[in-house]
Coordinates of C-alpha atoms and ligand atoms in Angstrom, one line a residue:
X1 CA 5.3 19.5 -31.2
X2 CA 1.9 19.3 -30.2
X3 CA 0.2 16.2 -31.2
X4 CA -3.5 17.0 -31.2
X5 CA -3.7 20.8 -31.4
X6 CA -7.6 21.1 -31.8
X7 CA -8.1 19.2 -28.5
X8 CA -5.0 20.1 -26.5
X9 CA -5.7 23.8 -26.9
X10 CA -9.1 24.2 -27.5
X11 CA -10.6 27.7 -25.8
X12 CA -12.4 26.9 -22.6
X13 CA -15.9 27.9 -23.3
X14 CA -15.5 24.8 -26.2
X15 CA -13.8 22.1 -23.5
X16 CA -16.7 22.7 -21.4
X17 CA -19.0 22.1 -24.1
X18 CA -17.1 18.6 -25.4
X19 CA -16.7 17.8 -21.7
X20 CA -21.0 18.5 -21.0
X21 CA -21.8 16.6 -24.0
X22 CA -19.4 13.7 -23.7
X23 CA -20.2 13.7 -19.9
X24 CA -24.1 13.2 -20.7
X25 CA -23.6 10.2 -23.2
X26 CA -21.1 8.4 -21.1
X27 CA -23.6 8.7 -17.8
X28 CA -26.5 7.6 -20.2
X29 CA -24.4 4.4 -21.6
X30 CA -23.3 4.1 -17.5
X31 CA -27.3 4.0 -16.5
X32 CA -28.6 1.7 -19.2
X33 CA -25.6 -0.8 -19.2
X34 CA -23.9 -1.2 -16.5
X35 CA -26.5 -2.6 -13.3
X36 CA -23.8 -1.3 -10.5
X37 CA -23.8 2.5 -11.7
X38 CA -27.9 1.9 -12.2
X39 CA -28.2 0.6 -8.8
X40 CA -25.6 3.9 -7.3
X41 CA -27.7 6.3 -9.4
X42 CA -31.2 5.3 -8.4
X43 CA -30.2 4.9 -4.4
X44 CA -29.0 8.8 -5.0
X45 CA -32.2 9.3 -6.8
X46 CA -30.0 10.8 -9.8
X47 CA -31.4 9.8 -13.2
X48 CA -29.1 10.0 -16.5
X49 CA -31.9 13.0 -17.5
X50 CA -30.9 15.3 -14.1
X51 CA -27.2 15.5 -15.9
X52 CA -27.5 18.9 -18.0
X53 CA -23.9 19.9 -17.6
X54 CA -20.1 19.0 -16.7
X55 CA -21.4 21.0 -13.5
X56 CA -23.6 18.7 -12.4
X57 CA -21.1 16.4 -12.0
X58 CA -20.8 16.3 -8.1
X59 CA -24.4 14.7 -8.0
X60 CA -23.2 11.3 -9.6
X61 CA -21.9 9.1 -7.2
X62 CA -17.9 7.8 -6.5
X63 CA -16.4 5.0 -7.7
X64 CA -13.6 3.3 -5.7
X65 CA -10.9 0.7 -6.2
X66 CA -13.5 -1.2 -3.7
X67 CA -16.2 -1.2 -6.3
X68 CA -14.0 -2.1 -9.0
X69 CA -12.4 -5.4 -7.2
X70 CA -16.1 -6.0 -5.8
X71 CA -17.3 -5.9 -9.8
X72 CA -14.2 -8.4 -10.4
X73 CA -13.7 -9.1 -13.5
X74 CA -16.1 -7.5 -16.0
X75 CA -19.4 -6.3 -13.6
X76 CA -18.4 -2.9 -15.2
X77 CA -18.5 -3.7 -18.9
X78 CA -20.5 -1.4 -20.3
X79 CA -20.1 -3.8 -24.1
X80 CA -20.7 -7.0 -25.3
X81 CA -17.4 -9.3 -24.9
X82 CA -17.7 -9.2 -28.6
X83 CA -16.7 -6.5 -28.9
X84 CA -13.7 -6.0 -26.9
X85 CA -10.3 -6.4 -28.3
X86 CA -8.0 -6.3 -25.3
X87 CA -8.0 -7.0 -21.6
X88 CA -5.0 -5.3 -18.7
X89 CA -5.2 -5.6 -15.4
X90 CA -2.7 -4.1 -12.2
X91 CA -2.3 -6.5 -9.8
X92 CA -2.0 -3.9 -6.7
X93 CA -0.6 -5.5 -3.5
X94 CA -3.3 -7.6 -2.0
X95 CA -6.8 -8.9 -3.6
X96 CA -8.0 -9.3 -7.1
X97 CA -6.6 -7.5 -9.8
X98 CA -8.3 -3.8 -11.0
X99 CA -9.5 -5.2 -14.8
X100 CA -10.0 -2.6 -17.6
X101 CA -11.2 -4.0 -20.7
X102 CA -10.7 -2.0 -24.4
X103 CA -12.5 -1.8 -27.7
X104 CA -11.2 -0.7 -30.9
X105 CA -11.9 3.0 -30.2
X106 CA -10.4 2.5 -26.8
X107 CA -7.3 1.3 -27.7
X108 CA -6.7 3.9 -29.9
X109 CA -8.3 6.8 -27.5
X110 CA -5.7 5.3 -25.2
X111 CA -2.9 5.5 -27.5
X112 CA -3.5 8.7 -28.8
X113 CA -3.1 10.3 -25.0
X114 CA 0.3 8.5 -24.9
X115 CA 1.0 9.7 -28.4
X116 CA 0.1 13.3 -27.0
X117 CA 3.0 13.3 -24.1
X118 CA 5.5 11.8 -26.8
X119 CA 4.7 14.4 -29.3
X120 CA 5.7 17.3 -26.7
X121 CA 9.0 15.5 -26.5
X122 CA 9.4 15.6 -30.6
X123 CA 8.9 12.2 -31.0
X124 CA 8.2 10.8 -34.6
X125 CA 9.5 9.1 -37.5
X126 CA 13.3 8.8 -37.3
X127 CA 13.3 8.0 -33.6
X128 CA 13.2 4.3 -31.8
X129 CA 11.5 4.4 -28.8
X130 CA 13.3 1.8 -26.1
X131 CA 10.1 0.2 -24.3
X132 CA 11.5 -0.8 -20.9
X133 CA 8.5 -0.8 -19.2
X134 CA 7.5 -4.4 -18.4
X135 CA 5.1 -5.9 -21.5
X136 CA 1.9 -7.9 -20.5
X137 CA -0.8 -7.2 -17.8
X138 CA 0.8 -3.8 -16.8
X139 CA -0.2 -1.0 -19.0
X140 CA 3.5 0.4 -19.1
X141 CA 4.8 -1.5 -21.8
X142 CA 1.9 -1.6 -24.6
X143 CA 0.6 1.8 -23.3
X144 CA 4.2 3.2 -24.7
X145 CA 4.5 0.8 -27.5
X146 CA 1.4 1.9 -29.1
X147 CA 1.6 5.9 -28.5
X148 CA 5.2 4.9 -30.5
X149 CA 3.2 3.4 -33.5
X150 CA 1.0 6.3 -33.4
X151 CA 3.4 9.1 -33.8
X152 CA 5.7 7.1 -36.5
X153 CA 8.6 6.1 -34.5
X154 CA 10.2 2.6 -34.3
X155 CA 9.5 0.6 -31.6
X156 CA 11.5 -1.1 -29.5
X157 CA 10.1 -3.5 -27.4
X158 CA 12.3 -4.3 -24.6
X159 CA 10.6 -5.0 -22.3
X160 CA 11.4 -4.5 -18.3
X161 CA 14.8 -6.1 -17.1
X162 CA 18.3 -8.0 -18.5
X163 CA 19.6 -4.2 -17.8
X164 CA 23.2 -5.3 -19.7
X165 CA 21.5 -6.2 -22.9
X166 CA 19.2 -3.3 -23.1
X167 CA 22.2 -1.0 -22.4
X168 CA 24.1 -3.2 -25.3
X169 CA 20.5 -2.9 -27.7
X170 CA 20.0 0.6 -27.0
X171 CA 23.5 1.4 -28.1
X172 CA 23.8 -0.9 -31.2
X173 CA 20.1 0.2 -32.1
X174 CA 21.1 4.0 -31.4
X175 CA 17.5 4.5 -29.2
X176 CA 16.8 8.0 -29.2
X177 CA 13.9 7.6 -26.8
X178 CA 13.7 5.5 -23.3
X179 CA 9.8 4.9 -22.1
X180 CA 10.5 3.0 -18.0
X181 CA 9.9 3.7 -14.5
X182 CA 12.2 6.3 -13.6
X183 CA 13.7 4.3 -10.9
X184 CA 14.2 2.1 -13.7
X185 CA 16.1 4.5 -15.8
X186 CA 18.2 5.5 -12.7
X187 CA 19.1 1.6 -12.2
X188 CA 20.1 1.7 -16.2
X189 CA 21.7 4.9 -15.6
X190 CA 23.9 3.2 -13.1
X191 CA 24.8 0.5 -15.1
X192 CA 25.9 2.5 -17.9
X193 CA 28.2 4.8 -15.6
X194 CA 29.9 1.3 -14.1
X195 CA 30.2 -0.1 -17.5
X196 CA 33.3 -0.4 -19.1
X197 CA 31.8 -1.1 -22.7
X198 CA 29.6 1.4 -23.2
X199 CA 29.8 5.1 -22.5
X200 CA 26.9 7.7 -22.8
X201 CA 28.5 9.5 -25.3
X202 CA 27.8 6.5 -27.3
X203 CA 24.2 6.5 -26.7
X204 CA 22.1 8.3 -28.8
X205 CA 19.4 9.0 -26.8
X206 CA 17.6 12.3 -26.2
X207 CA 14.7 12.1 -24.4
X208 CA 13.1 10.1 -21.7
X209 CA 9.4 9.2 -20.9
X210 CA 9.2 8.0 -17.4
X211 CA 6.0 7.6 -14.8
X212 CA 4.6 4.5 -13.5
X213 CA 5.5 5.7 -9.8
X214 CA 5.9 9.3 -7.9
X215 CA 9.2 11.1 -8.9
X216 CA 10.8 14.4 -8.2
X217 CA 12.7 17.3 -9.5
X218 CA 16.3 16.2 -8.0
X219 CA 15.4 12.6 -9.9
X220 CA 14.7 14.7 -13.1
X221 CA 18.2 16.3 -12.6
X222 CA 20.0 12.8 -11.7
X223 CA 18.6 11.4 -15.0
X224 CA 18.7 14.5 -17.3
X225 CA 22.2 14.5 -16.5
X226 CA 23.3 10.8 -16.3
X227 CA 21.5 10.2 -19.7
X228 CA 21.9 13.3 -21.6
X229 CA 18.1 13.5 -22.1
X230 CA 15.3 15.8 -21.5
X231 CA 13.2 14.0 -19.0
X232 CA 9.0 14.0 -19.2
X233 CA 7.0 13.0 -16.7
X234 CA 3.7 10.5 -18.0
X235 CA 0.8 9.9 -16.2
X236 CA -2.1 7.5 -15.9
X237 CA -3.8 4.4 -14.4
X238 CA -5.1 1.1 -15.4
X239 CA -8.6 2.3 -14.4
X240 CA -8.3 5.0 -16.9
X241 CA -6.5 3.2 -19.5
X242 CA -2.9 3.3 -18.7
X243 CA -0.1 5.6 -19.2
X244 CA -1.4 8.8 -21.2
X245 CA -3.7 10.5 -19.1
X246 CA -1.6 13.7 -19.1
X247 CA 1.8 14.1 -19.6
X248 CA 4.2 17.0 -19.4
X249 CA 5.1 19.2 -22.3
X250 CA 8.4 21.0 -23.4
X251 CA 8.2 23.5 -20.6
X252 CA 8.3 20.3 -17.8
X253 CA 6.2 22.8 -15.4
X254 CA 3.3 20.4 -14.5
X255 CA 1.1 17.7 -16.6
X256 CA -1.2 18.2 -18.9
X257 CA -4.6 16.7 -17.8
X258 CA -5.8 15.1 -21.4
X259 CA -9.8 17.0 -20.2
X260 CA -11.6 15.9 -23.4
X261 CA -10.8 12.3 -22.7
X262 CA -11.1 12.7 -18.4
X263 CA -12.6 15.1 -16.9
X264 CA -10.9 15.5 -13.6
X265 CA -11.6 17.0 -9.7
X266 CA -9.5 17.2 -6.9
X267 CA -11.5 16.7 -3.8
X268 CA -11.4 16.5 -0.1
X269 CA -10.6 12.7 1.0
X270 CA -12.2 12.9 4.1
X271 CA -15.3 15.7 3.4
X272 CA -15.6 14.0 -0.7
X273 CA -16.5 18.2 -1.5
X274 CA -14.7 19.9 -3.7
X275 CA -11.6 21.7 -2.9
X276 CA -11.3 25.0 -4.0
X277 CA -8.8 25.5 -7.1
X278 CA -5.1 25.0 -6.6
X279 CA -5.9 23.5 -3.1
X280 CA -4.5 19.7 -3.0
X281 CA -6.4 17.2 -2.7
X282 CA -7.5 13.4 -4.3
X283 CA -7.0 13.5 -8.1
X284 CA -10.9 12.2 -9.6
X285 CA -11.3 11.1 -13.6
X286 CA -14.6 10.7 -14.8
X287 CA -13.7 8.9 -18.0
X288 CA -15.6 10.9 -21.1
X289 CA -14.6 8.8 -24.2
X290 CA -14.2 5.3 -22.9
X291 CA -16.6 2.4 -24.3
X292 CA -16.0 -0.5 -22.8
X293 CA -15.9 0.1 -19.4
X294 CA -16.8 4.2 -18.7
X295 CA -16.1 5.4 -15.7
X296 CA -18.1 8.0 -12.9
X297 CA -15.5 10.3 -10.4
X298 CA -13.0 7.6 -9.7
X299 CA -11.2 8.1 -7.1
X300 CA -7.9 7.4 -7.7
X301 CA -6.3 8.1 -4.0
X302 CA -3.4 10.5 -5.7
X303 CA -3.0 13.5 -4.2
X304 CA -2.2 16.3 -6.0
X305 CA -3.5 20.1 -7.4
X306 CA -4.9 21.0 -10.5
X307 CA -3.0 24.4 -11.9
X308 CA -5.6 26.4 -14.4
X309 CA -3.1 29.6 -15.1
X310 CA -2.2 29.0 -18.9
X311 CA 0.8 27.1 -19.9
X312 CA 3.5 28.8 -22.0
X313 CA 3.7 25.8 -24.8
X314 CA -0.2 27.0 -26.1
X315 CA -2.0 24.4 -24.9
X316 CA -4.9 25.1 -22.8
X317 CA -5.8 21.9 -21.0
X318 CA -5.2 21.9 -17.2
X319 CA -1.9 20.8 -15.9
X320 CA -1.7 18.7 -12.4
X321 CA 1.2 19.4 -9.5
X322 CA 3.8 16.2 -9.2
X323 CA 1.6 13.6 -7.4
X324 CA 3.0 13.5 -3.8
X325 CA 2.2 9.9 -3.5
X326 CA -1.0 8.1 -2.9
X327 CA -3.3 8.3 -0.2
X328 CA -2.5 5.0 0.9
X329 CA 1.4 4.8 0.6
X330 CA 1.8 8.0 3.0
X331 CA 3.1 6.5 5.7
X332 CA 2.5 7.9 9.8
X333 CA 4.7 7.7 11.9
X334 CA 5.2 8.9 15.7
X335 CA 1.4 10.2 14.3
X336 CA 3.3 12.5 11.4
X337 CA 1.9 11.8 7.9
X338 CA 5.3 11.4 5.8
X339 CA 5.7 10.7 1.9
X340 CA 8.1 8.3 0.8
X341 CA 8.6 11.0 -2.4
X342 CA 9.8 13.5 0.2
X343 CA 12.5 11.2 1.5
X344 CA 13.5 11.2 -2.2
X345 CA 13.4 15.0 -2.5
X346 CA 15.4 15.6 0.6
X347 CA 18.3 13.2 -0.9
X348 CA 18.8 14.7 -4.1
X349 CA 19.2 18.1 -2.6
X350 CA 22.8 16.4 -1.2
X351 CA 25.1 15.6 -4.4
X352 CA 27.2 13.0 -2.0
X353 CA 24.1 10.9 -1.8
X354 CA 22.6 8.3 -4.1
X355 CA 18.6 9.0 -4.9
X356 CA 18.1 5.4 -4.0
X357 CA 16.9 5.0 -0.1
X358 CA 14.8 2.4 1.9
X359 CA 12.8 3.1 4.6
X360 CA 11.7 0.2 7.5
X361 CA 9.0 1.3 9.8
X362 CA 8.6 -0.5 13.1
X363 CA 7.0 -0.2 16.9
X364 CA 9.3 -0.7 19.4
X365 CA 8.2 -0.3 23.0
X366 CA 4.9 1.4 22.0
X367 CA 7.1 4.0 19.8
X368 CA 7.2 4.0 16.4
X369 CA 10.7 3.0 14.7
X370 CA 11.7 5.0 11.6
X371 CA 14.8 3.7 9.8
X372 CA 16.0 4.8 6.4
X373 CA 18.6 3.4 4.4
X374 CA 20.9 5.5 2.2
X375 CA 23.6 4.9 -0.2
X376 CA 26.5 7.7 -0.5
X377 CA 28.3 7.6 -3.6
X378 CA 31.0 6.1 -4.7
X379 CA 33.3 8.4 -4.7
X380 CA 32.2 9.5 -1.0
X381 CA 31.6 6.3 0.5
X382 CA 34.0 4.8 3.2
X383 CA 33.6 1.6 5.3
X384 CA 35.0 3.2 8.1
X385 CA 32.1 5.0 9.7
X386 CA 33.5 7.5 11.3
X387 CA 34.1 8.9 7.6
X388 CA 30.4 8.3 7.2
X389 CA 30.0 10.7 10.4
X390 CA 30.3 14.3 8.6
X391 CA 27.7 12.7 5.9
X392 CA 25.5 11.6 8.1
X393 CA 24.5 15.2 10.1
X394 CA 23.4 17.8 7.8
X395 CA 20.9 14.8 6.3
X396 CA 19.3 13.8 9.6
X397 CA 19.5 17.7 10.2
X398 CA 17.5 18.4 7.3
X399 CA 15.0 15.3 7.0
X400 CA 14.3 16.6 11.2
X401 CA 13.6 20.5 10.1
X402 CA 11.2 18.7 7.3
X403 CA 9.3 16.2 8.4
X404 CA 9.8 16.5 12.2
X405 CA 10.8 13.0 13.0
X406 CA 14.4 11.9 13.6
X407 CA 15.5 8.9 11.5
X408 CA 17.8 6.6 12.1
X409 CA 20.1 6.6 9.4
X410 CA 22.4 4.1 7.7
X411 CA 24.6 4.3 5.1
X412 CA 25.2 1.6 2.9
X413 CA 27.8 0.9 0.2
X414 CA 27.0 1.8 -3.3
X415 CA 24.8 -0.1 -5.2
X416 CA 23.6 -2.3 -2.3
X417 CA 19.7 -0.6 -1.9
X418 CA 17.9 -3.3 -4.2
X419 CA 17.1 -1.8 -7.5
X420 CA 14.1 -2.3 -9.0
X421 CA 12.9 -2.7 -13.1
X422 CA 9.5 -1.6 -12.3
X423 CA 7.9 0.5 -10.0
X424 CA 10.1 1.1 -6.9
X425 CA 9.4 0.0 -3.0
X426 CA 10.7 2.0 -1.2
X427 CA 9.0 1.1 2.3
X428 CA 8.7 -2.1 4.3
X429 CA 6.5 -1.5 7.5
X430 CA 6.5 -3.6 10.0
X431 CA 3.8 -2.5 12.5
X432 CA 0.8 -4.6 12.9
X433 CA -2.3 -2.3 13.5
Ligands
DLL1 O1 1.2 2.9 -13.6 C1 0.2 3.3 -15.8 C2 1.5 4.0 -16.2 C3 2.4 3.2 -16.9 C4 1.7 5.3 -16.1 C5 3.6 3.8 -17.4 C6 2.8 6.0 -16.5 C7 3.8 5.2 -17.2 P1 -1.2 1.5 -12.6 O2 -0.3 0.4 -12.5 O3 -2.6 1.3 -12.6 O4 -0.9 2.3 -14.0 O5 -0.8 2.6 -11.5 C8 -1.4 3.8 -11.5 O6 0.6 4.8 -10.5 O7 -2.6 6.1 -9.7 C9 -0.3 6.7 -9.5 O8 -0.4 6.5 -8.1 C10 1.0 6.1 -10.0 N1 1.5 6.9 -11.2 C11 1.4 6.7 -12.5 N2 2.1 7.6 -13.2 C12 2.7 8.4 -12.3 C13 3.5 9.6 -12.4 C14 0.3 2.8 -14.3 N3 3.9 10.1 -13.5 C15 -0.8 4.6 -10.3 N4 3.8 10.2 -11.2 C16 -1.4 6.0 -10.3 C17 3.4 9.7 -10.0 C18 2.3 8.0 -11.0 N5 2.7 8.6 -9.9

């Protein structure tokens, strides 16, 4: 079901024109209100007037999470306080929080991208929508709640966490829709298989809305299965609003960039040019609808590909590759750039294996250390390691012929990797650089 058909498959020549016009006010509101983008425009010599078309994009200058945590809390506010009706933040792993403030309009521009994503899973009245992403700060939970609201459906506010009573509530409340991290899901997916109340044919849930963190196709599998859902991928950031960006539809072959709300460009990390179409790169939004605090070409540090060939489900606006991870989770070791996501990918091509894993980085002797932590399953697991031995091979085999680094591998009893409620970590490095 497509939510907003006019905007989700509106003919090129017209997104362009939306995007030029939408682009020229937000730059203008940029220049007169907010003194940091005044100060970047004029040191460029770019004035609001020079902006004739989305083209002209690539002579406004970048903004970075840098700027934003420089700008801490509201340098960016582009609107009297007065008139803002909600405040979120992400609290990243070191510094000040990233702020993005909302007004009325942006709340419900914000909640009609969600609303988007759920409607290509058939969401509306009739359904209750489980929030288990964590309410407050974090975008997650209200992000979902809202998009729920929008499209008719009951909400559920859960909240992140107390896995045994959401598995009771989502039972006794028959949830037909679960909106969490999907390492999150996997964790309540877990619980449900070891329970000995509950069974998944009790459940009535059908389909799942997970993002928050990078996930893959063998994840997708693992829950599609585990839960009996269909499983959608949702995108977004704080910066941007929250979860709702883009989203996948029915066909779950890449998300849906929302373009009339963020215009987006995938560019060179290290040359800041544009890369040429399909080619991967650092995902860009330059917000186009946002009031209270617009946006120029933020760089988001995910890398990805935009894919422009039309989607089978009609609607025309750009879809995005599965983010690979972020520029500043990929990890080098022994000088080899490596994902954590890939680690994922490689463990959920082996059905003896849990997806959960851990890996420890550390320098040893001037070489790098590179261990990873794996669970097999249940039914596969022995203490006695030489029955771990046969396991063990064809994994290190195949992480070796991907990444090129040899791992040392352990394997760990079920259900010992610590699960998380919201976004996963999955890496502990130890090296001091
Ligand atoms: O994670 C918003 C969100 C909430 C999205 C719930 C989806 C569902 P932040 O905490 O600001 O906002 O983190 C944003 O998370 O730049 C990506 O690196 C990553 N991310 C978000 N969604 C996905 C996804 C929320 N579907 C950062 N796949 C982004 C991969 C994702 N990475």
């Amino acid at each position: 079901m497509i939510h907003n058909p006019e905007m989700e498959c509106m003919s090129r020549e017209d997104m362009t024109k939306l995007q030029t016009e939408r682009l020229i006010k937000t730059v203008k509101t940029c220049y007169e209100k907010v003194p940091f983008y005044r100060k970047k425009m004029d040191k460029m010599g770019v004035k609001p007037e020079d902006i004739k078309s989305i083209e002209d994009i690539h002579r406004l200058p970048f903004t970075t999470k840098h700027d934003l945590r420089d700008e801490y809390p509201f340098g960016l506010q582009a609107v009297l306080h007065s008139e803002v009706r909600r405040i979120h933040a992400s609290s990243g792993t070191t510094g000040k929080p990233v702020v993005d403030t909302y007004t009325e309009n942006d709340l419900e521009m914000w909640a009609e991208g969600a609303a988007r994503v759920m409607a290509a899973g058939d969401v509306g009245p009739g359904d209750t929508v489980q929030v288990s992403y964590g309410y407050g700060l974090f975008t997650g939970g209200l992000g979902a709640h809202d998009a729920a609201a929008m499209r008719g459906a009951v909400q559920l506010p859960t909240s992140a966490g107390n896995s045994e009573k959401q598995i009771m509530l989502m039972k006794d409340f028959g949830s037909t829709v679960l909106a969490c991290t999907p390492s999150y899901a996997l964790h309540l997916a877990e619980c449900i298989d070891k329970s000995d109340k509950v069974n998944i044919e009790d459940m009535k849930l059908r389909v799942g809305f997970f993002g928050a963190e990078p996930w893959t196709e063998g994840m997708r599998k693992e829950l599609e299965e585990k839960l009996h859902i269909k499983a959608i991928d949702i995108y977004g950031l704080t910066e941007m609003c929250g979860p709702g960006v883009g989203g996948e539809c029915e066909c779950q072959n890449g998300t849906h960039l929302w373009e009339d709300l963020f215009y987006p460009e995938i560019i060179n990390p290290d040359t800041l040019e544009p890369c040429a179409p399909g080619e991967f790169g650092e995902l860009v939004f330059t917000s186009l609808k946002k009031e209270a605090m617009p946006i120029l070409r933020y760089r988001t540090r995910d890398l990805t590909r935009l894919i422009y060939e039309p989607c089978k489900c009609g609607r025309t606006a750009v879809r995005m590759d599965r983010i690979l991870g972020r520029s500043d989770d990929m990890l080098i070791i022994r000088g080899v750039n490596v994902f954590p996501s890939t680690i994922e990918a490689i463990l959920t091509e082996f059905p003896v294996y849990s997806p959960q894993y851990f890996i420890t980085v550390d320098r040893k002797d001037n070489e790098d250390m590179f261990d990873l932590d794996v669970e097999l399953r249940e039914e596969y697991f022995s203490p006695n390691p030489s029955k771990q031995m046969p396991y063990i091979k064809p994994l290190y085999d195949r992480i070796v012929s991907v990444i090129g680094i040899k791992p040392n591998i352990h394997i760990l009893p079920p259900n010992t990797i610590q699960r998380s409620m919201g976004k996963a970590k999955h890496v502990n490095d130890k090296r001091k650089f």
